[in-house]
Tab-separated table of C-alpha atoms in Angstrom:
chain	number	residue	atom	x	y	z
A	35	MET	CA	132.934	87.216	122.475
A	36	GLU	CA	129.844	89.520	121.999
A	37	VAL	CA	128.476	89.477	118.288
A	38	TYR	CA	125.976	91.502	117.468
A	39	LEU	CA	123.973	90.260	114.535
A	40	ASP	CA	120.776	92.007	114.951
A	41	ASN	CA	121.313	95.190	112.951
A	42	ASN	CA	117.763	95.237	111.202
A	43	ALA	CA	116.239	95.438	114.549
A	44	THR	CA	118.895	98.572	115.549
A	45	THR	CA	122.489	99.732	114.690
A	46	LYS	CA	124.960	100.974	116.873
A	47	VAL	CA	125.850	104.676	116.516
A	48	ASP	CA	128.868	105.166	114.778
A	49	PRO	CA	131.491	107.008	116.804
A	50	GLU	CA	131.926	109.952	114.214
A	51	VAL	CA	128.263	110.557	114.415
A	52	TYR	CA	128.284	110.457	118.283
A	53	LYS	CA	130.951	112.765	118.430
A	54	ALA	CA	129.628	115.313	115.791
A	55	MET	CA	126.204	115.015	118.161
A	56	GLU	CA	128.363	115.743	121.150
A	57	PRO	CA	127.971	119.646	121.108
A	58	PHE	CA	124.507	120.155	120.767
A	59	PHE	CA	123.640	118.993	124.352
A	60	CYS	CA	125.679	121.312	126.569
A	61	HIS	CA	127.299	123.813	124.767
A	62	ILE	CA	125.046	124.614	121.341
A	63	TYR	CA	121.922	123.964	123.049
A	64	GLY	CA	119.373	127.054	121.641
A	65	ASN	CA	116.001	126.601	120.542
A	66	PRO	CA	116.767	126.616	116.883
A	67	ASN	CA	113.531	128.734	116.827
A	68	SER	CA	114.695	131.615	119.101
A	69	LEU	CA	115.931	134.502	117.415
A	70	HIS	CA	119.024	135.030	119.908
A	71	LYS	CA	122.769	133.680	119.081
A	72	PHE	CA	122.236	130.881	120.788
A	73	GLY	CA	119.548	129.269	118.759
A	74	ALA	CA	120.602	130.687	115.895
A	75	GLY	CA	124.019	129.085	116.491
A	76	THR	CA	122.278	125.669	115.604
A	77	HIS	CA	121.068	126.669	112.056
A	78	PRO	CA	124.026	125.589	109.785
A	79	LYS	CA	124.512	122.629	111.301
A	80	MET	CA	120.661	121.937	110.614
A	81	VAL	CA	121.227	122.690	107.029
A	82	GLU	CA	124.190	120.537	106.651
A	83	ALA	CA	122.324	117.380	108.170
A	84	LEU	CA	119.320	118.535	105.718
A	85	ASN	CA	121.594	118.621	102.866
A	86	TYR	CA	123.054	115.221	103.675
A	87	LEU	CA	119.402	113.932	103.781
A	88	TYR	CA	118.633	115.326	100.331
A	89	ASP	CA	121.572	114.162	98.780
A	90	GLY	CA	121.556	110.745	100.453
A	91	ILE	CA	118.007	109.842	98.667
A	92	ASN	CA	118.546	112.045	95.258
A	93	ALA	CA	115.678	114.374	96.915
A	94	ALA	CA	115.186	117.954	94.334
A	95	ASP	CA	115.542	121.085	96.057
A	96	ALA	CA	111.741	122.202	95.675
A	97	ASP	CA	111.097	118.757	97.333
A	98	ASP	CA	110.504	118.696	101.313
A	99	ILE	CA	112.479	116.778	103.965
A	100	ILE	CA	110.281	116.820	107.130
A	101	ILE	CA	112.063	115.295	110.607
A	102	THR	CA	110.147	113.048	112.566
A	103	ALA	CA	110.745	110.614	115.480
A	104	ASN	CA	110.797	107.847	113.554
A	105	ALA	CA	109.965	105.564	110.272
A	106	THR	CA	106.652	104.786	112.325
A	107	GLU	CA	105.545	108.379	112.795
A	108	SER	CA	106.630	108.938	108.793
A	109	ASN	CA	104.489	105.891	108.014
A	110	ASN	CA	101.710	107.123	110.031
A	111	THR	CA	101.883	110.662	108.768
A	112	VAL	CA	101.426	109.701	105.065
A	113	ILE	CA	98.431	106.705	105.684
A	114	LYS	CA	96.600	108.809	107.963
A	115	GLY	CA	96.908	112.544	105.999
A	116	ILE	CA	96.090	110.654	102.741
A	117	TRP	CA	92.988	109.510	104.740
A	118	ILE	CA	91.948	113.082	105.720
A	119	ASP	CA	93.053	114.885	102.589
A	120	LYS	CA	91.814	112.074	99.836
A	121	ILE	CA	89.257	109.825	101.462
A	122	LEU	CA	87.591	111.532	104.141
A	123	ASN	CA	87.671	115.177	102.220
A	124	GLY	CA	87.527	113.384	98.758
A	125	ASN	CA	86.280	110.962	96.324
A	126	LYS	CA	88.674	108.229	96.935
A	127	ASN	CA	88.340	105.019	99.448
A	128	HIS	CA	91.122	102.527	98.143
A	129	ILE	CA	94.757	101.765	99.503
A	130	ILE	CA	97.174	99.206	98.434
A	131	THR	CA	100.141	97.851	100.195
A	132	SER	CA	101.412	94.186	100.514
A	133	GLU	CA	101.065	91.365	103.190
A	134	VAL	CA	104.979	91.454	104.269
A	135	GLU	CA	105.047	95.290	105.250
A	136	HIS	CA	106.174	96.709	108.682
A	137	PRO	CA	103.554	96.540	110.853
A	138	ALA	CA	104.116	100.560	111.231
A	139	ILE	CA	102.021	100.291	107.507
A	140	THR	CA	99.719	97.198	108.362
A	141	ALA	CA	98.555	98.311	111.816
A	142	THR	CA	98.011	101.623	110.372
A	143	CYS	CA	96.183	100.214	107.386
A	144	LYS	CA	93.845	98.258	109.675
A	145	PHE	CA	93.196	101.213	111.755
A	146	LEU	CA	91.934	102.892	108.607
A	147	GLU	CA	89.894	99.771	107.580
A	148	SER	CA	88.208	99.846	111.134
A	149	GLN	CA	87.115	103.505	109.752
A	150	GLY	CA	85.673	102.045	106.358
A	151	VAL	CA	88.602	102.290	104.195
A	152	ASN	CA	88.878	99.538	101.470
A	153	VAL	CA	92.693	98.242	101.902
A	154	THR	CA	94.321	95.565	99.373
A	155	TYR	CA	97.069	93.551	100.879
A	156	LEU	CA	98.948	92.190	97.898
A	157	PRO	CA	100.546	88.433	98.615
A	158	VAL	CA	104.334	88.081	97.410
A	159	ASN	CA	105.463	85.318	95.640
A	160	GLU	CA	107.627	82.379	96.344
A	161	GLU	CA	110.614	84.227	96.712
A	162	GLY	CA	108.907	86.628	98.743
A	163	VAL	CA	108.684	89.614	96.508
A	164	LEU	CA	105.986	91.668	95.268
A	165	GLU	CA	105.508	91.404	91.714
A	166	ALA	CA	104.747	95.078	90.042
A	167	SER	CA	102.363	93.419	87.893
A	168	LEU	CA	100.122	92.780	90.894
A	169	VAL	CA	100.243	96.920	91.749
A	170	LYS	CA	98.832	97.466	88.179
A	171	GLU	CA	95.866	94.955	88.187
A	172	HIS	CA	95.008	96.103	91.672
A	173	ILE	CA	94.667	100.065	91.305
A	174	LYS	CA	91.047	100.912	90.721
A	175	GLU	CA	89.388	104.728	89.801
A	176	ASP	CA	89.181	105.237	93.825
A	177	THR	CA	92.708	104.114	94.853
A	178	ALA	CA	94.138	107.029	97.116
A	179	LEU	CA	97.529	105.468	97.850
A	180	VAL	CA	99.849	102.897	97.145
A	181	SER	CA	102.297	101.896	99.902
A	182	ILE	CA	105.100	99.437	99.469
A	183	MET	CA	108.546	98.908	101.508
A	184	TRP	CA	112.039	98.933	99.334
A	185	ALA	CA	113.109	96.412	101.472
A	186	ASN	CA	112.155	93.559	103.295
A	187	ASN	CA	113.109	94.014	107.025
A	188	GLU	CA	113.236	90.058	107.565
A	189	THR	CA	114.774	88.708	104.513
A	190	GLY	CA	116.410	91.657	102.783
A	191	LYS	CA	114.362	91.066	99.842
A	192	ILE	CA	114.497	94.282	97.369
A	193	PHE	CA	111.165	95.042	96.049
A	194	PRO	CA	110.727	96.045	92.717
A	195	ILE	CA	109.933	100.039	93.617
A	196	ARG	CA	111.000	101.557	90.061
A	197	GLU	CA	108.623	99.654	88.311
A	198	ILE	CA	105.929	100.201	90.980
A	199	GLY	CA	106.880	103.986	90.607
A	200	ALA	CA	106.601	104.061	87.133
A	201	ILE	CA	103.206	102.374	87.436
A	202	CYS	CA	101.770	104.882	90.003
A	203	LYS	CA	102.705	107.691	87.972
A	204	GLU	CA	101.226	106.368	84.953
A	205	ALA	CA	97.907	105.771	86.817
A	206	GLY	CA	97.931	109.179	88.960
A	207	VAL	CA	97.937	107.485	91.992
A	208	ALA	CA	100.221	108.855	95.139
A	209	PHE	CA	103.285	106.444	95.710
A	210	HIS	CA	104.777	105.938	99.565
A	211	THR	CA	107.556	103.363	100.069
A	212	ASP	CA	109.032	102.572	103.649
A	213	ALA	CA	112.624	102.865	102.928
A	214	THR	CA	113.794	101.971	106.385
A	215	GLN	CA	115.847	98.815	105.454
A	216	ALA	CA	117.024	99.761	102.075
A	217	ILE	CA	119.088	102.939	103.436
A	218	GLY	CA	122.669	102.386	103.917
A	219	LYS	CA	122.395	98.982	102.223
A	220	ILE	CA	121.033	99.656	98.467
A	221	ALA	CA	120.959	103.055	96.063
A	222	VAL	CA	117.920	104.699	96.926
A	223	ASP	CA	116.969	107.477	94.420
A	224	VAL	CA	113.602	108.994	94.742
A	225	GLN	CA	113.609	110.972	91.443
A	226	ALA	CA	114.242	107.827	89.366
A	227	CYS	CA	111.760	105.833	91.066
A	228	ASN	CA	109.253	108.225	91.059
A	229	VAL	CA	108.595	107.974	94.831
A	230	ASN	CA	106.139	110.743	96.233
A	231	TYR	CA	106.766	109.912	99.640
A	232	LEU	CA	109.338	108.197	101.393
A	233	SER	CA	109.921	107.093	105.139
A	234	ILE	CA	113.389	106.536	107.171
A	235	SER	CA	114.488	105.955	110.671
A	236	ALA	CA	118.549	106.979	111.876
A	237	HIS	CA	118.606	104.190	114.410
A	238	LYS	CA	118.787	101.828	111.051
A	239	PHE	CA	122.092	103.098	109.637
A	240	HIS	CA	123.829	103.943	112.620
A	241	GLY	CA	122.515	107.036	113.844
A	242	PRO	CA	120.317	107.655	116.782
A	243	LYS	CA	117.212	106.743	118.074
A	244	GLY	CA	113.890	108.251	118.315
A	245	ILE	CA	114.471	110.396	115.244
A	246	GLY	CA	113.566	109.649	111.829
A	247	ALA	CA	112.614	111.451	108.194
A	248	LEU	CA	109.796	112.123	105.585
A	249	TYR	CA	110.503	112.724	101.977
A	250	VAL	CA	107.593	114.771	100.404
A	251	GLN	CA	107.905	115.734	96.870
A	252	LYS	CA	106.634	119.101	95.983
A	253	GLY	CA	103.038	118.675	94.814
A	254	TYR	CA	101.615	116.095	97.219
A	255	GLU	CA	101.884	118.198	100.648
A	256	LEU	CA	99.524	116.644	103.122
A	257	THR	CA	97.526	117.717	106.356
A	258	PRO	CA	100.103	117.207	109.261
A	259	LEU	CA	99.960	114.511	111.712
A	260	LEU	CA	101.120	117.011	114.615
A	261	HIS	CA	99.837	120.904	114.461
A	262	GLY	CA	101.264	123.178	117.212
A	263	GLY	CA	103.817	125.148	116.263
A	264	GLU	CA	105.748	126.192	112.908
A	265	GLN	CA	108.428	123.927	112.350
A	266	MET	CA	109.474	122.199	109.523
A	267	GLY	CA	107.211	124.834	107.912
A	268	GLY	CA	104.317	123.745	109.478
A	269	HIS	CA	104.062	120.598	108.279
A	270	ARG	CA	105.462	118.713	111.764
A	271	ALA	CA	105.037	120.802	114.852
A	272	GLY	CA	107.045	120.380	117.681
A	273	THR	CA	111.004	121.495	118.727
A	274	VAL	CA	113.684	119.896	116.506
A	275	ASP	CA	115.919	117.456	118.502
A	276	VAL	CA	118.997	119.068	116.616
A	277	ALA	CA	121.964	116.790	118.207
A	278	SER	CA	120.090	113.842	116.495
A	279	MET	CA	119.309	115.988	113.313
A	280	VAL	CA	122.682	116.759	113.247
A	281	GLY	CA	123.628	112.823	113.690
A	282	MET	CA	120.847	111.436	111.428
A	283	GLY	CA	122.572	113.761	108.696
A	284	LEU	CA	125.807	112.893	109.231
A	285	ALA	CA	124.828	109.171	109.804
A	286	MET	CA	122.908	109.005	106.167
A	287	LYS	CA	126.086	110.622	104.566
A	288	LEU	CA	128.333	108.123	106.066
A	289	ALA	CA	126.165	105.190	105.075
A	290	VAL	CA	126.404	106.368	101.355
A	291	GLU	CA	129.968	106.693	101.382
A	292	HIS	CA	130.019	103.272	102.913
A	293	LEU	CA	127.341	101.272	99.962
A	294	GLY	CA	130.897	99.894	98.090
A	295	TYR	CA	132.331	98.464	101.502
A	296	GLU	CA	128.798	97.136	102.600
A	297	ASN	CA	128.268	95.542	99.047
A	298	THR	CA	131.390	93.682	98.782
A	299	GLU	CA	132.896	92.989	102.398
A	300	VAL	CA	129.454	92.872	104.397
A	301	LYS	CA	128.382	90.776	101.860
A	302	ARG	CA	130.877	88.583	102.033
A	303	LEU	CA	130.866	87.909	105.882
A	304	ARG	CA	127.155	87.226	105.404
A	305	ASP	CA	127.762	84.723	102.805
A	306	ARG	CA	130.141	83.412	104.773
A	307	LEU	CA	128.065	82.948	107.542
A	308	GLU	CA	125.021	81.616	105.759
A	309	ASN	CA	126.988	79.232	103.736
A	310	ALA	CA	128.326	78.095	106.943
A	311	ILE	CA	124.866	77.573	108.563
A	312	LEU	CA	123.898	75.653	105.033
A	313	GLU	CA	125.918	73.047	105.436
A	314	ILE	CA	123.979	71.969	108.288
A	315	PRO	CA	121.512	68.972	106.500
A	316	GLU	CA	117.532	70.541	106.234
A	317	THR	CA	118.470	74.374	106.497
A	318	VAL	CA	117.456	76.873	103.518
A	319	VAL	CA	117.743	80.471	102.977
A	320	ILE	CA	114.437	81.801	102.778
A	321	GLY	CA	113.524	83.386	99.707
A	322	GLY	CA	116.690	82.407	98.179
A	323	LYS	CA	119.925	84.155	97.852
A	324	ASP	CA	119.251	86.580	94.915
A	325	ASN	CA	117.763	89.986	95.072
A	326	ARG	CA	118.462	90.938	98.661
A	327	THR	CA	120.409	93.750	100.776
A	328	PRO	CA	123.780	92.744	101.204
A	329	ASN	CA	123.316	92.191	104.939
A	330	THR	CA	120.650	90.217	105.685
A	331	THR	CA	119.779	86.406	105.179
A	332	LEU	CA	116.453	84.435	107.042
A	333	ILE	CA	117.430	80.878	107.298
A	334	SER	CA	114.848	77.867	108.578
A	335	ILE	CA	116.356	75.282	110.610
A	336	ARG	CA	114.094	72.135	110.458
A	337	GLY	CA	113.546	70.595	113.766
A	338	VAL	CA	114.955	74.016	115.913
A	339	GLU	CA	112.580	76.831	117.117
A	340	GLY	CA	113.760	79.879	116.491
A	341	GLU	CA	113.102	81.427	119.973
A	342	SER	CA	115.198	78.415	121.505
A	343	MET	CA	117.815	78.917	118.891
A	344	LEU	CA	118.017	82.562	120.057
A	345	TRP	CA	118.208	81.161	123.770
A	346	ASP	CA	121.346	79.214	122.967
A	347	MET	CA	122.986	82.127	121.199
A	348	ASN	CA	122.107	84.601	123.651
A	349	GLN	CA	124.006	82.331	126.087
A	350	LYS	CA	127.142	82.880	124.132
A	351	THR	CA	126.345	86.510	123.837
A	352	ILE	CA	125.243	86.687	120.180
A	353	GLY	CA	122.096	88.524	119.419
A	354	ALA	CA	119.862	87.899	116.108
A	355	SER	CA	116.562	87.527	115.771
A	356	THR	CA	113.379	85.726	114.769
A	357	GLY	CA	111.730	88.341	112.494
A	358	SER	CA	110.860	91.910	113.647
A	359	ALA	CA	111.639	93.412	116.688
A	360	CYS	CA	108.465	95.577	117.027
A	361	ALA	CA	106.680	92.531	117.101
A	362	SER	CA	109.436	90.121	118.968
A	363	GLU	CA	106.911	89.610	121.887
A	364	ASP	CA	104.331	87.772	119.906
A	365	LEU	CA	104.743	84.189	119.890
A	366	GLU	CA	102.483	83.741	116.590
A	367	ALA	CA	104.677	81.834	113.975
A	368	ASN	CA	106.814	84.794	111.591
A	369	PRO	CA	104.214	86.168	109.479
A	370	VAL	CA	106.925	86.713	106.362
A	371	MET	CA	107.070	83.086	106.681
A	372	ASN	CA	103.429	82.792	106.706
A	373	ALA	CA	103.258	84.716	103.596
A	374	PHE	CA	105.294	82.583	101.616
A	375	GLY	CA	103.132	79.482	102.516
A	376	SER	CA	105.413	78.188	104.639
A	377	ASP	CA	103.872	75.270	106.781
A	378	SER	CA	102.867	75.346	110.534
A	379	GLU	CA	106.308	73.738	111.722
A	380	LEU	CA	108.970	75.966	109.197
A	381	ALA	CA	106.909	78.977	110.246
A	382	HIS	CA	108.610	78.835	113.384
A	383	THR	CA	111.797	77.886	112.468
A	384	GLY	CA	113.219	81.058	111.038
A	385	VAL	CA	116.387	82.868	112.263
A	386	ARG	CA	117.054	85.868	111.089
A	387	PHE	CA	120.749	87.203	110.910
A	388	SER	CA	121.716	91.216	109.930
A	389	LEU	CA	125.223	92.438	109.701
A	390	SER	CA	126.928	95.992	109.698
A	391	ARG	CA	130.201	97.617	108.207
A	392	PHE	CA	131.109	97.239	112.435
A	393	ASN	CA	131.348	93.387	112.298
A	394	THR	CA	134.592	91.589	111.831
A	395	GLU	CA	135.443	87.925	110.365
A	396	GLU	CA	136.588	86.783	114.076
A	397	GLU	CA	132.995	87.247	114.851
A	398	ILE	CA	131.707	85.543	112.389
A	399	ASP	CA	133.694	82.766	112.918
A	400	TYR	CA	132.760	82.607	116.393
A	401	ALA	CA	129.196	82.955	115.768
A	402	ILE	CA	129.220	80.059	113.205
A	403	ASN	CA	130.677	77.607	115.785
A	404	VAL	CA	128.013	78.589	118.276
A	405	ILE	CA	125.399	78.235	115.783
A	406	LYS	CA	126.390	74.621	114.665
A	407	ASN	CA	126.942	73.581	118.552
A	408	ALA	CA	123.391	74.946	119.180
A	409	VAL	CA	121.499	73.075	116.089
A	410	ASN	CA	122.946	70.249	117.041
A	411	ARG	CA	121.930	70.452	121.142
A	412	LEU	CA	118.658	71.587	119.930
A	413	ARG	CA	117.697	68.875	117.301
A	414	ASN	CA	119.106	65.961	119.867
A	415	ILE	CA	116.360	67.260	122.010
A	416	SER	CA	113.738	67.887	119.491
A	417	SER	CA	111.241	65.189	119.500
A	418	SER	CA	109.574	66.231	115.970
A	419	TYR	CA	112.694	66.449	114.875
A	420	ALA	CA	114.073	63.089	116.378
A	421	TYR	CA	110.745	61.087	115.414
A	422	THR	CA	110.761	61.656	111.761
A	423	PRO	CA	110.484	58.845	109.696
A	424	LYS	CA	113.402	57.750	107.953
A	425	ASP	CA	111.451	57.921	104.084
A	426	HIS	CA	110.905	61.334	105.251
A	427	VAL	CA	111.146	64.142	102.161
A	428	SER	CA	112.084	67.088	103.390
A	429	GLN	CA	109.954	70.206	102.050
A	430	LEU	CA	113.516	72.062	102.878
């Protein structure tokens, strides 16, 4: 049996989405910016796809949703756009973010630091959540942007976006959120949360890879990251991938329709897997069980290296992760666990399991059996675990 439990890294394309995309490769293939019938034929479906995106995040008609290649491009567009408009050509020089953001945020902020920008990286609490009060404490007169993720990609922890949005609105500071891990798992409402910019990536909610979107509230337009043609109203140059745009729109519609299932059945399967692993001594859910997306658990198993655990599971065709796939080639300790203050040993033992609506109970039961056998084998050959003193008190 093959069991895919790495849906925070990417998801399978929903067959319905694939079917909707198919005609736009060989049948309805005109450039949407062309005036002839081949180009004009793509527009109704593009409009429909955009409407699904607007509805999915409750964007206002006056606001913009710009089609991008992925959330990484969306994040770069916001941060570098703010840098150009508010810092290089304004009187601001400060950005606030958190220590546990996706590398698409932290690496871009590090680049801006190399250009003289002052960036504050706020710590998370013992549960792995950024407290909104910290944002308020660190906003200054020269703060140009606050960028905080909606949900953490490794723990699934949900951040207080509504409270942070209200703080930023009161302070007159632009607020961006990377909602990549929130779409399709929890309700996302940009108007209720006073969000000015929001990034998404289609492949995280059963859409195609290589396409994302950036929500821009009216009045918060930025200098484009890509210049060239007048596509997307001049906000993002380049011929639109119509097939992928159609796929992303429908994937958003289906993701919203399945939110109830996600928060009942997917959560039930996640909890079934999690509780079975927690029956093993000296295991813990990093950050605790509360306030999470319904599909995600990051579990630390003392005495078991995360990479070794992945190897054993892979031999039984189970896919999981030790953290963000974008940093999977880096064998440094999990940065999220480091941010929690985990000791050096625990920081290497986290394994992330992330489910989707396509997982089944049979798959979860198979995974539980494989995981328990793997833990038993790996602990038996672990010198650090085998020789732990009998009176040792676990920090778990």
